CSV table of C-alpha atoms in Angstrom, one decimal:
chain,number,residue,atom,x,y,z
A,158,UNK,CA,52.5,11.0,-14.9
A,159,UNK,CA,51.3,7.6,-13.6
A,160,UNK,CA,53.4,5.8,-11.0
A,161,UNK,CA,52.4,2.2,-11.8
A,162,UNK,CA,54.6,-0.8,-10.7
A,163,UNK,CA,53.1,-3.3,-13.2
A,164,UNK,CA,50.1,-3.8,-15.4
A,165,UNK,CA,48.7,-7.3,-16.0
A,166,UNK,CA,46.2,-7.9,-18.8
A,167,UNK,CA,43.5,-10.5,-18.0
A,168,UNK,CA,42.1,-12.4,-21.0
A,169,UNK,CA,39.2,-14.1,-19.2
A,170,UNK,CA,37.4,-14.1,-15.9
A,171,UNK,CA,39.4,-17.1,-14.6
A,172,UNK,CA,42.6,-15.5,-15.8
A,173,UNK,CA,41.7,-12.4,-13.9
A,174,UNK,CA,41.1,-14.5,-10.8
A,175,UNK,CA,44.5,-16.2,-11.2
A,176,UNK,CA,46.3,-12.9,-11.6
A,177,UNK,CA,44.6,-11.5,-8.5
A,178,UNK,CA,45.7,-14.6,-6.5
A,179,UNK,CA,49.3,-14.3,-7.9
A,180,UNK,CA,49.4,-10.5,-7.1
A,181,UNK,CA,47.2,-10.1,-3.9
A,182,UNK,CA,48.1,-6.4,-3.5
A,183,UNK,CA,47.1,-5.6,-7.1
A,184,UNK,CA,44.2,-3.3,-7.9
A,185,UNK,CA,41.6,-4.1,-10.5
A,186,UNK,CA,41.3,-1.5,-13.3
A,187,UNK,CA,38.5,-1.5,-15.9
A,188,UNK,CA,37.8,1.8,-17.7
A,189,UNK,CA,40.2,3.6,-15.5
A,190,UNK,CA,38.1,6.7,-15.1
A,191,UNK,CA,38.5,6.4,-11.3
A,192,UNK,CA,41.7,4.4,-10.7
A,193,UNK,CA,43.9,6.4,-13.0
A,194,UNK,CA,42.8,9.6,-11.3
A,195,UNK,CA,43.6,8.1,-7.9
A,196,UNK,CA,47.1,7.1,-9.1
A,197,UNK,CA,47.8,10.5,-10.6
A,198,UNK,CA,46.8,12.1,-7.3
A,199,UNK,CA,49.3,9.8,-5.5
A,200,UNK,CA,46.7,7.9,-3.6
A,201,UNK,CA,47.7,4.6,-5.2
A,202,UNK,CA,51.2,5.3,-6.3
A,203,UNK,CA,53.3,2.3,-7.1
A,204,UNK,CA,50.4,-0.1,-7.5
A,205,UNK,CA,50.2,-3.2,-9.5
A,206,UNK,CA,47.1,-3.2,-11.7
A,207,UNK,CA,45.1,-6.1,-13.1
A,208,UNK,CA,43.2,-4.9,-16.2
A,209,UNK,CA,39.9,-6.6,-16.9
A,210,UNK,CA,38.9,-4.3,-19.7
A,211,UNK,CA,39.4,-6.8,-22.5
A,212,UNK,CA,37.2,-9.5,-21.0
A,213,UNK,CA,34.2,-9.3,-23.4
A,214,UNK,CA,32.3,-12.0,-21.5
A,215,UNK,CA,31.7,-9.4,-18.8
A,216,UNK,CA,30.0,-6.9,-21.2
A,217,UNK,CA,26.5,-6.6,-22.4
A,218,UNK,CA,22.9,-6.9,-21.2
A,219,UNK,CA,20.8,-10.0,-21.6
A,220,UNK,CA,17.9,-12.0,-20.1
A,221,UNK,CA,18.6,-15.0,-17.9
A,222,UNK,CA,16.5,-18.2,-18.1
A,223,UNK,CA,14.2,-17.0,-15.3
A,224,UNK,CA,13.6,-13.6,-16.9
A,225,UNK,CA,16.1,-11.8,-14.7
A,226,UNK,CA,18.1,-9.0,-16.4
A,227,UNK,CA,21.9,-9.6,-16.4
A,228,UNK,CA,24.2,-6.6,-16.8
A,229,UNK,CA,27.8,-7.5,-17.3
A,230,UNK,CA,30.0,-5.5,-14.9
A,231,UNK,CA,32.1,-4.1,-17.8
A,232,UNK,CA,29.1,-2.6,-19.6
A,233,UNK,CA,29.6,1.1,-20.1
A,234,UNK,CA,27.1,3.7,-19.0
A,235,UNK,CA,26.5,4.7,-22.6
A,236,UNK,CA,25.6,1.1,-23.5
A,237,UNK,CA,23.2,0.8,-20.6
A,238,UNK,CA,21.4,4.0,-21.5
A,239,UNK,CA,20.9,2.9,-25.1
A,240,UNK,CA,20.1,-0.8,-24.5
A,241,UNK,CA,16.6,-1.9,-25.6
A,242,UNK,CA,16.3,-4.3,-22.6
A,243,UNK,CA,17.0,-1.5,-20.2
A,244,UNK,CA,14.7,0.9,-22.0
A,245,UNK,CA,11.9,-1.5,-22.0
A,246,UNK,CA,12.1,-2.7,-18.4
A,247,UNK,CA,14.1,-0.4,-16.2
A,248,UNK,CA,14.6,2.8,-18.2
A,249,UNK,CA,15.3,4.7,-15.0
A,250,UNK,CA,18.7,3.0,-14.7
A,251,UNK,CA,19.6,4.3,-18.1
A,252,UNK,CA,18.5,7.8,-17.1
A,253,UNK,CA,20.5,7.5,-13.8
A,254,UNK,CA,23.8,6.5,-15.4
A,255,UNK,CA,23.3,9.1,-18.1
A,256,UNK,CA,23.9,11.7,-15.4
A,257,UNK,CA,27.5,10.4,-14.7
A,258,UNK,CA,30.2,12.8,-15.7
A,259,UNK,CA,30.3,13.8,-19.4
A,260,UNK,CA,30.1,11.8,-22.6
A,261,UNK,CA,33.7,10.7,-22.5
A,262,UNK,CA,33.3,9.3,-19.0
A,263,UNK,CA,30.1,7.6,-19.8
A,264,UNK,CA,31.7,5.9,-22.8
A,265,UNK,CA,34.6,4.5,-20.8
A,266,UNK,CA,33.1,4.2,-17.3
A,267,UNK,CA,31.5,0.9,-16.3
A,268,UNK,CA,28.6,-0.1,-14.1
A,269,UNK,CA,30.9,-2.5,-12.2
A,270,UNK,CA,33.4,0.2,-11.4
A,271,UNK,CA,30.7,2.6,-10.3
A,272,UNK,CA,29.4,0.1,-7.7
A,273,UNK,CA,32.8,-1.4,-6.7
A,274,UNK,CA,34.0,2.1,-5.6
A,275,UNK,CA,31.7,1.8,-2.6
A,276,UNK,CA,30.9,5.5,-2.7
A,277,UNK,CA,27.4,6.7,-1.6
A,278,UNK,CA,27.2,9.3,-4.4
A,279,UNK,CA,27.4,6.8,-7.3
A,280,UNK,CA,24.5,7.6,-9.6
A,281,UNK,CA,23.8,3.9,-10.4
A,282,UNK,CA,23.9,2.7,-6.8
A,283,UNK,CA,20.6,4.1,-5.4
A,284,UNK,CA,18.7,3.0,-8.4
A,285,UNK,CA,20.1,-0.5,-8.2
A,286,UNK,CA,19.2,-0.6,-4.5
A,287,UNK,CA,15.6,0.4,-5.4
A,288,UNK,CA,15.4,-2.5,-7.9
A,289,UNK,CA,16.7,-5.1,-5.4
A,290,UNK,CA,19.8,-5.8,-7.5
A,291,UNK,CA,21.9,-8.9,-6.9
A,292,UNK,CA,25.7,-8.7,-7.3
A,293,UNK,CA,27.5,-11.6,-8.9
A,294,UNK,CA,31.0,-12.2,-7.6
A,295,UNK,CA,33.5,-14.6,-9.1
A,296,UNK,CA,36.6,-16.0,-7.3
A,297,UNK,CA,38.7,-19.1,-6.9
A,298,UNK,CA,35.9,-20.9,-5.0
A,299,UNK,CA,33.3,-20.2,-7.7
A,300,UNK,CA,30.5,-17.8,-8.1
A,301,UNK,CA,28.4,-16.2,-5.3
A,302,UNK,CA,25.5,-13.8,-5.5
A,303,UNK,CA,24.5,-11.4,-2.8
A,304,UNK,CA,21.9,-8.6,-2.5
A,305,UNK,CA,23.4,-5.2,-3.3
A,306,UNK,CA,22.7,-3.9,0.2
A,307,UNK,CA,25.0,-6.6,1.6
A,308,UNK,CA,27.6,-5.8,-1.0
A,309,UNK,CA,28.2,-2.3,0.5
A,310,UNK,CA,30.0,-2.7,3.8
A,311,UNK,CA,30.9,0.9,4.7
A,312,UNK,CA,31.9,4.1,3.0
A,313,UNK,CA,34.4,3.1,0.2
A,314,UNK,CA,34.4,-0.6,1.0
A,315,UNK,CA,32.5,-3.4,-0.6
A,316,UNK,CA,32.3,-7.2,0.0
A,317,UNK,CA,35.0,-8.3,-2.4
A,318,UNK,CA,37.4,-10.9,-0.9
A,319,UNK,CA,41.0,-11.3,-2.1
A,320,UNK,CA,41.1,-12.8,-5.5
A,321,UNK,CA,37.5,-11.9,-6.3
A,322,UNK,CA,36.0,-9.6,-8.9
A,323,UNK,CA,32.4,-8.5,-9.6
A,324,UNK,CA,31.3,-10.0,-12.9
A,325,UNK,CA,27.6,-9.0,-13.2
A,326,UNK,CA,24.6,-7.2,-11.7
A,327,UNK,CA,21.3,-9.1,-11.8
A,328,UNK,CA,17.8,-7.5,-11.6
A,329,UNK,CA,15.3,-10.3,-10.7
A,330,UNK,CA,12.2,-10.4,-12.8
A,331,UNK,CA,9.9,-10.0,-9.8
A,332,UNK,CA,11.8,-6.8,-9.0
A,333,UNK,CA,11.1,-5.1,-12.3
A,334,UNK,CA,8.0,-6.7,-13.8
A,335,UNK,CA,5.1,-4.3,-13.4
A,336,UNK,CA,7.2,-1.5,-11.8
A,337,UNK,CA,7.9,2.0,-13.1
A,338,UNK,CA,10.6,4.2,-11.6
A,339,UNK,CA,12.2,7.6,-11.6
A,340,UNK,CA,15.6,8.9,-10.4
A,341,UNK,CA,16.4,12.5,-9.4
A,342,UNK,CA,19.9,13.7,-8.9
A,343,UNK,CA,20.4,17.0,-7.0
A,344,UNK,CA,23.7,18.6,-7.6
A,345,UNK,CA,25.2,22.1,-7.7
A,346,UNK,CA,25.6,21.9,-11.4
A,347,UNK,CA,23.6,20.1,-14.1
A,348,UNK,CA,26.5,18.2,-15.5
A,349,UNK,CA,30.0,16.9,-14.5
A,350,UNK,CA,29.2,17.0,-10.8
A,351,UNK,CA,28.8,14.6,-7.9
A,352,UNK,CA,25.4,14.2,-6.4
A,353,UNK,CA,24.6,16.3,-3.3
A,354,UNK,CA,21.7,13.9,-2.9
A,355,UNK,CA,20.2,11.3,-5.2
A,356,UNK,CA,16.8,9.6,-4.9
A,357,UNK,CA,15.4,6.7,-6.8
A,358,UNK,CA,11.8,5.5,-6.5
A,359,UNK,CA,9.9,2.7,-8.2
A,360,UNK,CA,6.2,1.8,-7.8
A,361,UNK,CA,3.8,-1.0,-8.7
A,362,UNK,CA,0.1,0.0,-8.9
A,363,UNK,CA,-3.0,-2.1,-8.8
A,364,UNK,CA,-4.7,-3.0,-12.1
A,365,UNK,CA,-7.1,0.0,-11.8
A,366,UNK,CA,-4.1,2.3,-11.0
A,367,UNK,CA,-5.8,3.4,-7.7
A,368,UNK,CA,-3.7,1.5,-5.1
A,369,UNK,CA,0.0,1.4,-4.4
A,370,UNK,CA,0.7,-2.3,-4.3
A,371,UNK,CA,4.4,-1.9,-3.7
A,372,UNK,CA,7.0,0.9,-3.6
A,373,UNK,CA,10.7,1.1,-3.1
A,374,UNK,CA,12.9,4.1,-2.4
A,375,UNK,CA,16.7,4.4,-2.2
A,376,UNK,CA,19.0,7.3,-1.6
A,377,UNK,CA,22.6,8.2,-2.4
A,378,UNK,CA,24.5,10.6,0.0
A,379,UNK,CA,21.8,10.1,2.7
A,380,UNK,CA,24.2,7.9,4.7
A,381,UNK,CA,27.7,6.4,4.5
A,382,UNK,CA,26.5,4.0,1.8
A,383,UNK,CA,23.6,4.0,-0.6
A,384,UNK,CA,20.5,3.0,1.3
A,385,UNK,CA,16.8,2.1,1.2
A,386,UNK,CA,14.2,3.9,3.3
A,387,UNK,CA,12.0,1.0,4.5
A,388,UNK,CA,9.8,3.1,6.8
A,389,UNK,CA,8.6,5.2,3.8
A,390,UNK,CA,8.0,2.0,1.8
A,391,UNK,CA,5.9,0.3,4.5
A,392,UNK,CA,4.0,3.5,5.3
A,393,UNK,CA,2.1,3.6,2.0
A,394,UNK,CA,1.9,0.0,0.7
A,395,UNK,CA,-1.8,-0.8,0.0
A,396,UNK,CA,-2.9,2.9,0.2
A,397,UNK,CA,-4.8,4.9,-2.3
A,398,UNK,CA,-2.9,7.0,-4.8
A,399,UNK,CA,-3.3,10.5,-3.5
A,400,UNK,CA,-1.4,13.7,-2.7
A,401,UNK,CA,-1.7,12.9,1.1
A,402,UNK,CA,-0.1,9.5,0.5
A,403,UNK,CA,2.7,11.0,-1.4
A,404,UNK,CA,3.4,13.5,1.3
A,405,UNK,CA,3.2,10.8,4.0
A,406,UNK,CA,5.7,8.7,2.1
A,407,UNK,CA,8.2,11.6,1.6
A,408,UNK,CA,8.1,12.6,5.3
A,409,UNK,CA,8.6,9.0,6.5
A,410,UNK,CA,11.9,8.8,4.6
A,411,UNK,CA,13.4,11.0,7.3
A,412,UNK,CA,13.0,8.1,9.8
A,413,UNK,CA,15.7,6.1,8.0
A,414,UNK,CA,18.2,8.4,6.4
A,415,UNK,CA,21.2,9.9,8.1
A,416,UNK,CA,23.0,12.4,5.9
A,417,UNK,CA,26.1,14.3,7.1
A,418,UNK,CA,27.3,17.8,7.0
A,419,UNK,CA,29.9,18.5,4.4
A,420,UNK,CA,31.2,21.4,2.3
A,421,UNK,CA,28.6,20.5,-0.4
A,422,UNK,CA,25.6,20.7,1.9
A,423,UNK,CA,24.5,20.7,5.5
A,424,UNK,CA,22.7,17.7,7.1
A,425,UNK,CA,19.6,19.8,7.5
A,426,UNK,CA,19.6,20.8,3.8
A,427,UNK,CA,20.1,17.2,2.7
A,428,UNK,CA,17.2,16.2,4.9
A,429,UNK,CA,15.0,18.9,3.3
A,430,UNK,CA,16.1,17.9,-0.2
A,431,UNK,CA,15.5,14.2,0.6
A,432,UNK,CA,11.8,14.9,1.3
A,433,UNK,CA,11.4,17.0,-1.8
A,434,UNK,CA,13.1,14.4,-4.0
A,435,UNK,CA,11.1,11.6,-2.6
A,436,UNK,CA,7.8,13.3,-3.3
A,437,UNK,CA,8.8,14.3,-6.8
A,438,UNK,CA,10.2,10.9,-7.7
A,439,UNK,CA,7.1,9.1,-6.4
A,440,UNK,CA,4.8,11.4,-8.3
A,441,UNK,CA,6.7,10.8,-11.5
A,442,UNK,CA,6.8,7.0,-10.9
A,443,UNK,CA,3.0,7.0,-10.4
A,444,UNK,CA,2.5,8.9,-13.6
A,445,UNK,CA,4.8,6.5,-15.5
A,446,UNK,CA,2.8,3.6,-14.1
A,447,UNK,CA,-0.4,5.1,-15.4
A,448,UNK,CA,-1.8,6.5,-12.2
A,449,UNK,CA,-3.2,10.0,-11.5
A,450,UNK,CA,-2.9,12.1,-8.3
A,451,UNK,CA,-6.0,14.2,-7.6
A,452,UNK,CA,-4.9,17.7,-6.4
């Protein structure tokens, strides 16, 4: 059923790094919800695998000393959705990963695997982009941290050098403190489907809830990798909360995205959906932040 050359079980992060150096052609496997499917399809037949699934130090969610939220790369989607730190600060991430596959996939699938695939349709990716996530990578030369938008190189490729593995995802305190967000996934089915387009928005309002102090928007399947829409963000910073501001924001997103035609949807349809999702996601984010939009 599975054509695997060898399986090596890492006992720690440093052990995993050593195994990856000893076996440079090996592929990392965590939950296996993607890798085993690829092997079964013959895409990675005969591969050596380095399993990191038993490395407990890469699991869990906690605060760092500066208030940043640290999400271990082996943390499952189900754990993220139920975690009190996530629910209190970035509940939208829990909502986003709760749209991945079905319960079995969410119990075994990991946030690290979801991002390391490098696919633009990953439900966690657009939300993490909208929260200015930082990716922690560990290798033989130590630990490095890079912004998530630099982590994605091209479709299906991320910035992991030989002998490296992703160990955590960091959400800086200044990126979540005072912000409220919403994620919308548009797909042909309500469950067990890949996003046709995904849109994540978060907003920070003034104390009186009348002014948009800051806003971030990110898309999945609007380009070869998950991406922000900076034109839309800059268009409405400092503006009054209003229906005109919301519409201006949604239209401006078209200046940055570049979706493709595929059997799932045409480019024109994805552009149309991107505008609709941006408006709906911003409206809900404003509501969650305590603002009201006069109609």
